[in-house]
Amino acid sequence: MISTLPSENPLKPPEAAVPNIKEPDLSVENLAALQEDIHRMENPNFAVQKQKVREMFERGVPFFTRSAMEQLKHQIDSIKSMNENGESTDGQKFVFSSVTGQRVERAVLKGLTRSRHFGQEKVLYSDQALCPLQICYGGQSELDQFRSLEGTRDALHASLKLWQTSEDCARLKSCLSTASLPGITKIIAFACSSIARDVDHTRHRSATQHALLLTLRDILQAAQPGIEITCIAQDPIYTDIDKVVLSEHGVEVLYDPEGFIEVDDQSVVLSFSPNVPVRQIITDLARPVILAWDTVLTEEQTINRWARVHDPPKTAATAEDLEACLCDPESSRVRAMIREEYVDVHRLDDKEFGDASIYIRDDEKRR
């Protein structure tokens, strides 16, 4: 998922947005920009395209490629530059491709109003359904509350202190002390959320996840003093306050898809309950030395978990059917990568990280 516009908030808690009571722009041009090519699911072409995708997946064709992300990033940067220079974006389009090579275009949206249509009787799909990369526009709820700059600093400091004295952190250090971790140059964290965002059920988890990032850097830097380790974080929800506080700890915030482009075989990747398929993206892009992310379940475990949490239990669905309902699902590729190339060395505390594990690449298994 690609977020096109960075936050423009100053270094203070964002104020509630003033509701826009102006009539929406219903011009032909604006409606055309919002309108998607919509088709019925029973359209024969959709079935053909779906079968092509399945065959490509089974052949191991990567759906998420660095070159496609770099091309889309270049387009996003161009549009941002035009906005910053006061140039009109009329007629500008984002162009990307579906998995099967179909060219897809989307006009650059200029308005701030977004509409959603409910109650449709037919199940529909867009020509973006087969596209691994899409353009999305970020927003902010008027009900969001944020900490001050000083409050955010204090929150991260407190969580870092608590995490570093925890049993979970001690066990992690013990695991890593005996592991072979060759040539790590960067740590990239995805979807660790905003520390500045003042929401009871997420603020402590976010700070603790960033504390893990900093702890990993310290451990790895001490183990290889001759190599400078870069720390990167990517999450569209970061505020300017988050960026300042993280930069004070040596963490650079990048916009989607820049974090993914940075992933390579000398990196560490962190990701906890993201709303994009981080695990599938990383599996197509690289083989990082360390993966700290949601525990990879077998198909049987996936089916059993869904059966337990639903009443009445859902027992008829396949793992593939159930994974289609998830934001960051496993896939046969992800499972194969973990099974054949990594070892599970540590299960993280579920209170702060959810059901997450740390996997280390095993180069002996890969030979």
Protein backbone atom coordinates (compact mmCIF):
# COMPACT_ATOMS: atom_id res chain seq x y z
CA MET A 1 0.00 0.00 0.00
CA ILE A 2 1.50 3.32 -1.05
CA SER A 3 0.89 6.54 0.85
CA THR A 4 1.46 9.52 -1.42
CA LEU A 5 1.40 12.57 0.80
CA PRO A 6 3.57 13.21 3.89
CA SER A 7 2.22 14.87 7.03
CA GLU A 8 2.47 18.65 7.03
CA ASN A 9 1.90 19.07 10.76
CA PRO A 10 4.35 21.32 12.66
CA LEU A 11 6.26 20.01 15.64
CA LYS A 12 3.32 20.20 18.01
CA PRO A 13 0.31 17.99 18.68
CA PRO A 14 -1.94 18.22 15.60
CA GLU A 15 -5.08 20.20 16.16
CA ALA A 16 -8.46 18.80 15.25
CA ALA A 17 -9.22 19.41 11.61
CA VAL A 18 -11.97 21.89 10.78
CA PRO A 19 -14.81 20.06 9.01
CA ASN A 20 -15.06 20.95 5.35
CA ILE A 21 -18.67 21.99 4.76
CA LYS A 22 -18.16 23.05 1.17
CA GLU A 23 -20.06 21.16 -1.48
CA PRO A 24 -17.97 18.34 -2.99
CA ASP A 25 -16.52 18.88 -6.43
CA LEU A 26 -18.83 16.93 -8.73
CA SER A 27 -17.18 18.05 -11.93
CA VAL A 28 -16.76 15.51 -14.68
CA GLU A 29 -12.99 15.57 -14.21
CA ASN A 30 -13.13 14.89 -10.48
CA LEU A 31 -15.70 12.13 -10.81
CA ALA A 32 -13.59 10.54 -13.51
CA ALA A 33 -10.62 10.58 -11.16
CA LEU A 34 -12.61 8.87 -8.42
CA GLN A 35 -14.38 6.37 -10.66
CA GLU A 36 -12.85 2.90 -10.91
CA ASP A 37 -13.37 0.40 -13.69
CA ILE A 38 -15.76 -1.98 -11.95
CA HIS A 39 -16.80 -5.40 -13.17
CA ARG A 40 -18.91 -8.26 -11.91
CA MET A 41 -17.03 -11.14 -10.31
CA GLU A 42 -18.66 -13.55 -12.75
CA ASN A 43 -17.02 -11.74 -15.66
CA PRO A 44 -15.19 -14.52 -17.58
CA ASN A 45 -12.10 -12.35 -17.90
CA PHE A 46 -11.77 -12.15 -14.13
CA ALA A 47 -11.75 -15.94 -13.85
CA VAL A 48 -9.09 -16.15 -16.57
CA GLN A 49 -6.91 -13.54 -14.87
CA LYS A 50 -7.32 -15.24 -11.50
CA GLN A 51 -6.16 -18.56 -12.95
CA LYS A 52 -3.14 -16.84 -14.52
CA VAL A 53 -2.21 -15.39 -11.14
CA ARG A 54 -2.47 -18.79 -9.47
CA GLU A 55 -0.26 -20.42 -12.13
CA MET A 56 2.34 -17.65 -11.82
CA PHE A 57 2.36 -17.98 -8.04
CA GLU A 58 2.89 -21.74 -8.26
CA ARG A 59 5.81 -21.17 -10.66
CA GLY A 60 7.44 -18.87 -8.10
CA VAL A 61 7.05 -15.62 -10.07
CA PRO A 62 7.58 -12.74 -7.59
CA PHE A 63 4.58 -10.43 -7.24
CA PHE A 64 6.43 -7.71 -5.32
CA THR A 65 9.56 -6.51 -7.09
CA ARG A 66 12.08 -3.84 -6.21
CA SER A 67 11.98 -2.38 -9.72
CA ALA A 68 8.19 -1.90 -9.62
CA MET A 69 8.45 -0.18 -6.24
CA GLU A 70 11.24 2.07 -7.46
CA GLN A 71 9.22 3.07 -10.53
CA LEU A 72 6.17 3.92 -8.44
CA LYS A 73 8.31 5.82 -5.92
CA HIS A 74 9.69 7.91 -8.79
CA GLN A 75 6.13 8.79 -9.85
CA ILE A 76 5.15 9.69 -6.28
CA ASP A 77 8.24 11.87 -5.88
CA SER A 78 7.43 13.67 -9.13
CA ILE A 79 3.88 14.47 -8.00
CA LYS A 80 5.13 15.66 -4.60
CA SER A 81 7.68 17.90 -6.32
CA MET A 82 4.98 19.41 -8.51
CA ASN A 83 2.83 20.13 -5.44
CA GLU A 84 5.73 21.69 -3.56
CA ASN A 85 6.56 23.92 -6.53
CA GLY A 86 2.95 25.05 -6.94
CA GLU A 87 2.55 23.29 -10.28
CA SER A 88 -0.79 21.90 -11.39
CA THR A 89 -1.24 18.12 -11.35
CA ASP A 90 -4.20 18.26 -13.75
CA GLY A 91 -4.06 15.31 -16.11
CA GLN A 92 -1.28 13.57 -14.19
CA LYS A 93 -1.68 9.85 -13.61
CA PHE A 94 -0.07 7.08 -11.63
CA VAL A 95 0.73 4.11 -13.86
CA PHE A 96 1.42 0.62 -12.57
CA SER A 97 0.94 -2.97 -13.65
CA SER A 98 -1.10 -5.93 -12.51
CA VAL A 99 0.57 -9.26 -11.77
CA THR A 100 -0.41 -10.42 -15.26
CA GLY A 101 1.07 -7.35 -16.94
CA GLN A 102 -2.10 -5.31 -17.43
CA ARG A 103 -1.45 -1.56 -17.47
CA VAL A 104 -3.48 0.26 -14.81
CA GLU A 105 -3.79 4.04 -14.57
CA ARG A 106 -5.17 6.19 -11.77
CA ALA A 107 -5.61 9.94 -11.98
CA VAL A 108 -3.97 11.97 -9.22
CA LEU A 109 -6.69 13.04 -6.79
CA LYS A 110 -6.76 16.70 -5.80
CA GLY A 111 -9.73 16.91 -3.45
CA LEU A 112 -9.98 16.16 0.24
CA THR A 113 -13.39 14.52 0.07
CA ARG A 114 -13.67 10.76 -0.17
CA SER A 115 -16.93 8.89 -0.62
CA ARG A 116 -17.77 5.25 -0.02
CA HIS A 117 -20.67 3.32 -1.49
CA PHE A 118 -22.54 0.80 0.63
CA GLY A 119 -25.39 -1.61 0.07
CA GLN A 120 -24.44 -2.90 -3.36
CA GLU A 121 -26.24 -6.12 -4.17
CA LYS A 122 -23.55 -7.50 -6.49
CA VAL A 123 -20.00 -8.39 -5.49
CA LEU A 124 -17.72 -6.23 -7.62
CA TYR A 125 -14.03 -6.02 -8.30
CA SER A 126 -11.71 -3.32 -9.58
CA ASP A 127 -8.99 -3.62 -12.17
CA GLN A 128 -6.66 -2.97 -9.22
CA ALA A 129 -7.62 -6.35 -7.70
CA LEU A 130 -4.68 -8.03 -9.43
CA CYS A 131 -2.19 -5.24 -8.66
CA PRO A 132 0.33 -5.87 -5.87
CA LEU A 133 1.00 -2.11 -5.61
CA GLN A 134 -1.72 0.52 -5.27
CA ILE A 135 -1.97 4.21 -4.53
CA CYS A 136 -3.65 5.16 -1.24
CA TYR A 137 -4.24 8.56 0.35
CA GLY A 138 -3.69 9.00 4.08
CA GLY A 139 -6.12 10.67 6.43
CA GLN A 140 -6.50 11.61 10.06
CA SER A 141 -9.49 11.30 12.35
CA GLU A 142 -10.63 14.46 14.10
CA LEU A 143 -10.89 12.38 17.29
CA ASP A 144 -7.19 11.44 17.38
CA GLN A 145 -5.28 12.68 20.41
CA PHE A 146 -1.52 13.22 20.46
CA ARG A 147 1.20 13.64 23.05
CA SER A 148 3.46 16.67 23.13
CA LEU A 149 7.05 16.43 21.93
CA GLU A 150 8.30 16.12 25.51
CA GLY A 151 5.59 13.62 26.39
CA THR A 152 6.56 11.45 23.43
CA ARG A 153 10.22 11.56 24.44
CA ASP A 154 9.29 10.52 27.98
CA ALA A 155 7.07 7.68 26.72
CA LEU A 156 9.84 6.17 24.60
CA HIS A 157 12.41 6.59 27.38
CA ALA A 158 10.15 4.90 29.93
CA SER A 159 9.34 2.00 27.62
CA LEU A 160 12.98 1.56 26.66
CA LYS A 161 13.99 1.37 30.32
CA LEU A 162 11.19 -1.10 31.13
CA TRP A 163 11.92 -3.27 28.09
CA GLN A 164 15.67 -3.44 28.69
CA THR A 165 15.11 -4.74 32.23
CA SER A 166 12.49 -7.31 31.20
CA GLU A 167 12.92 -11.09 31.11
CA ASP A 168 11.88 -11.06 27.46
CA CYS A 169 14.78 -8.76 26.57
CA ALA A 170 17.22 -10.86 28.60
CA ARG A 171 16.15 -14.04 26.79
CA LEU A 172 16.48 -12.29 23.44
CA LYS A 173 20.04 -11.16 24.24
CA SER A 174 20.93 -14.70 25.25
CA CYS A 175 19.59 -16.12 21.96
CA LEU A 176 21.44 -13.60 19.82
CA SER A 177 24.72 -13.98 21.72
CA THR A 178 25.21 -17.51 20.35
CA ALA A 179 23.84 -16.93 16.84
CA SER A 180 25.80 -16.42 13.64
CA LEU A 181 24.78 -12.98 12.37
CA PRO A 182 26.98 -12.07 9.40
CA GLY A 183 27.41 -8.53 8.13
CA ILE A 184 24.18 -6.83 9.19
CA THR A 185 24.10 -3.22 7.95
CA LYS A 186 20.54 -2.05 8.58
CA ILE A 187 17.42 -2.63 10.66
CA ILE A 188 14.07 -1.80 9.09
CA ALA A 189 10.86 -1.62 11.13
CA PHE A 190 7.42 -1.66 9.54
CA ALA A 191 4.07 -0.78 11.11
CA CYS A 192 5.29 -0.11 14.66
CA SER A 193 2.72 2.70 14.90
CA SER A 194 2.94 6.18 16.40
CA ILE A 195 4.45 6.78 19.83
CA ALA A 196 2.94 10.27 19.85
CA ARG A 197 -0.58 9.03 19.25
CA ASP A 198 -2.27 9.02 22.66
CA VAL A 199 -4.38 5.87 22.46
CA ASP A 200 -4.38 3.68 25.57
CA HIS A 201 -4.36 0.27 23.89
CA THR A 202 -1.59 1.03 21.37
CA ARG A 203 0.74 3.69 22.77
CA HIS A 204 2.72 1.43 25.11
CA ARG A 205 2.99 -1.34 22.52
CA SER A 206 4.31 1.12 19.94
CA ALA A 207 6.95 2.48 22.30
CA THR A 208 8.03 -1.06 23.28
CA GLN A 209 8.32 -2.15 19.66
CA HIS A 210 10.58 0.82 18.96
CA ALA A 211 12.54 -0.09 22.11
CA LEU A 212 13.12 -3.53 20.57
CA LEU A 213 14.45 -1.84 17.43
CA LEU A 214 16.94 0.20 19.48
CA THR A 215 17.98 -2.82 21.56
CA LEU A 216 18.65 -4.91 18.46
CA ARG A 217 20.79 -2.12 17.06
CA ASP A 218 22.84 -1.91 20.27
CA ILE A 219 23.35 -5.69 20.41
CA LEU A 220 24.33 -6.00 16.76
CA GLN A 221 26.53 -2.90 16.80
CA ALA A 222 28.46 -4.26 19.77
CA ALA A 223 28.95 -7.58 17.97
CA GLN A 224 30.38 -5.94 14.82
CA PRO A 225 32.02 -2.64 15.84
CA GLY A 226 33.50 -2.03 12.41
CA ILE A 227 30.11 -1.81 10.69
CA GLU A 228 27.71 1.12 11.05
CA ILE A 229 24.12 -0.11 11.40
CA THR A 230 21.39 2.09 9.92
CA CYS A 231 17.95 2.14 11.56
CA ILE A 232 14.88 2.80 9.42
CA ALA A 233 11.18 2.94 10.31
CA GLN A 234 8.22 3.06 7.92
CA ASP A 235 4.62 3.67 8.94
CA PRO A 236 2.27 6.22 7.33
CA ILE A 237 0.80 7.05 10.76
CA TYR A 238 4.04 8.66 12.01
CA THR A 239 3.64 12.31 12.97
CA ASP A 240 6.30 15.00 12.81
CA ILE A 241 6.74 14.55 16.56
CA ASP A 242 7.45 10.85 16.04
CA LYS A 243 10.03 11.72 13.41
CA VAL A 244 11.85 14.13 15.72
CA VAL A 245 11.92 11.72 18.67
CA LEU A 246 13.02 8.77 16.54
CA SER A 247 15.72 10.84 14.83
CA GLU A 248 17.11 11.69 18.29
CA HIS A 249 17.68 7.94 18.70
CA GLY A 250 19.24 7.55 15.27
CA VAL A 251 16.16 6.19 13.49
CA GLU A 252 15.28 7.57 10.05
CA VAL A 253 11.61 7.60 9.05
CA LEU A 254 10.98 6.76 5.39
CA TYR A 255 7.80 6.89 3.34
CA ASP A 256 6.23 3.84 1.74
CA PRO A 257 7.65 2.16 -0.37
CA GLU A 258 11.17 3.36 0.53
CA GLY A 259 11.49 1.03 3.51
CA PHE A 260 10.73 -2.00 1.36
CA ILE A 261 13.26 -0.88 -1.24
CA GLU A 262 15.93 -0.81 1.49
CA VAL A 263 15.40 -4.46 2.49
CA ASP A 264 18.26 -6.77 1.46
CA ASP A 265 20.13 -9.88 2.59
CA GLN A 266 22.19 -7.89 5.14
CA SER A 267 19.18 -6.45 6.95
CA VAL A 268 16.96 -7.11 9.95
CA VAL A 269 13.19 -6.71 9.48
CA LEU A 270 10.66 -5.96 12.23
CA SER A 271 6.90 -6.01 11.66
CA PHE A 272 4.01 -6.59 14.06
CA SER A 273 0.37 -6.88 12.94
CA PRO A 274 0.67 -4.61 9.88
CA ASN A 275 -2.29 -3.85 7.61
CA VAL A 276 -0.29 -4.67 4.47
CA PRO A 277 1.22 -8.07 3.54
CA VAL A 278 4.71 -7.34 4.84
CA ARG A 279 5.71 -10.99 5.12
CA GLN A 280 4.79 -11.77 1.52
CA ILE A 281 6.53 -8.62 0.27
CA ILE A 282 9.75 -9.43 2.12
CA THR A 283 9.66 -13.05 0.94
CA ASP A 284 9.65 -11.84 -2.68
CA LEU A 285 12.36 -9.21 -2.13
CA ALA A 286 15.15 -10.68 -0.02
CA ARG A 287 16.34 -13.04 2.70
CA PRO A 288 17.12 -10.81 5.71
CA VAL A 289 19.42 -12.14 8.42
CA ILE A 290 16.77 -11.68 11.14
CA LEU A 291 12.99 -11.54 10.89
CA ALA A 292 11.03 -10.35 13.93
CA TRP A 293 7.40 -10.59 12.91
CA ASP A 294 4.08 -12.38 13.43
CA THR A 295 4.57 -16.10 14.04
CA VAL A 296 4.21 -18.05 10.81
CA LEU A 297 1.45 -20.65 11.23
CA THR A 298 0.96 -23.88 9.34
CA GLU A 299 -2.23 -24.30 7.31
CA GLU A 300 -3.64 -26.56 10.02
CA GLN A 301 -2.86 -24.01 12.73
CA THR A 302 -4.54 -21.27 10.68
CA ILE A 303 -7.72 -23.32 10.27
CA ASN A 304 -7.77 -24.33 13.94
CA ARG A 305 -7.26 -20.76 15.14
CA TRP A 306 -10.17 -19.48 13.08
CA ALA A 307 -12.33 -22.36 14.30
CA ARG A 308 -11.65 -21.40 17.91
CA VAL A 309 -12.41 -17.69 17.62
CA HIS A 310 -15.68 -18.01 15.68
CA ASP A 311 -19.03 -19.09 17.08
CA PRO A 312 -20.17 -21.32 15.54
CA PRO A 313 -16.73 -22.54 14.46
CA LYS A 314 -15.80 -22.04 10.82
CA THR A 315 -14.66 -25.52 9.80
CA ALA A 316 -15.43 -25.65 6.07
CA ALA A 317 -12.99 -22.99 4.84
CA THR A 318 -9.49 -23.76 3.57
CA ALA A 319 -6.41 -21.96 4.87
CA GLU A 320 -6.27 -20.00 1.60
CA ASP A 321 -9.88 -18.84 2.06
CA LEU A 322 -9.15 -17.69 5.61
CA GLU A 323 -5.89 -15.97 4.68
CA ALA A 324 -7.77 -13.88 2.12
CA CYS A 325 -9.48 -12.17 5.09
CA LEU A 326 -6.18 -11.11 6.69
CA CYS A 327 -4.02 -8.03 6.14
CA ASP A 328 -0.68 -9.81 6.52
CA PRO A 329 -1.44 -13.45 5.73
CA GLU A 330 0.91 -16.35 5.48
CA SER A 331 1.23 -17.99 2.10
CA SER A 332 2.86 -21.20 0.91
CA ARG A 333 5.88 -19.10 -0.12
CA VAL A 334 6.25 -17.54 3.32
CA ARG A 335 5.86 -20.92 5.01
CA ALA A 336 8.42 -22.53 2.71
CA MET A 337 10.95 -19.75 3.30
CA ILE A 338 10.66 -20.04 7.09
CA ARG A 339 10.67 -23.83 7.05
CA GLU A 340 13.61 -24.26 4.66
CA GLU A 341 15.81 -21.24 5.37
CA TYR A 342 15.24 -19.99 8.94
CA VAL A 343 15.20 -21.17 12.53
CA ASP A 344 12.76 -19.94 15.17
CA VAL A 345 14.90 -18.77 18.11
CA HIS A 346 12.57 -16.74 20.32
CA ARG A 347 8.87 -16.14 20.96
CA LEU A 348 8.23 -12.52 21.97
CA ASP A 349 5.92 -11.41 24.78
CA ASP A 350 2.40 -11.43 23.36
CA LYS A 351 1.29 -8.44 25.46
CA GLU A 352 3.58 -6.05 23.60
CA PHE A 353 4.14 -7.81 20.29
CA GLY A 354 1.14 -10.06 19.76
CA ASP A 355 1.84 -13.58 18.54
CA ALA A 356 5.32 -12.81 17.21
CA SER A 357 8.59 -14.70 16.87
CA ILE A 358 12.19 -14.01 15.94
CA TYR A 359 13.64 -16.04 13.08
CA ILE A 360 17.31 -16.16 12.14
CA ARG A 361 18.49 -17.15 8.68
CA ASP A 362 20.25 -20.51 8.67
CA ASP A 363 22.73 -20.53 5.81
CA GLU A 364 23.47 -24.22 6.42
CA LYS A 365 19.83 -25.12 5.71
CA ARG A 366 19.88 -23.04 2.53
CA ARG A 367 22.78 -24.97 0.98
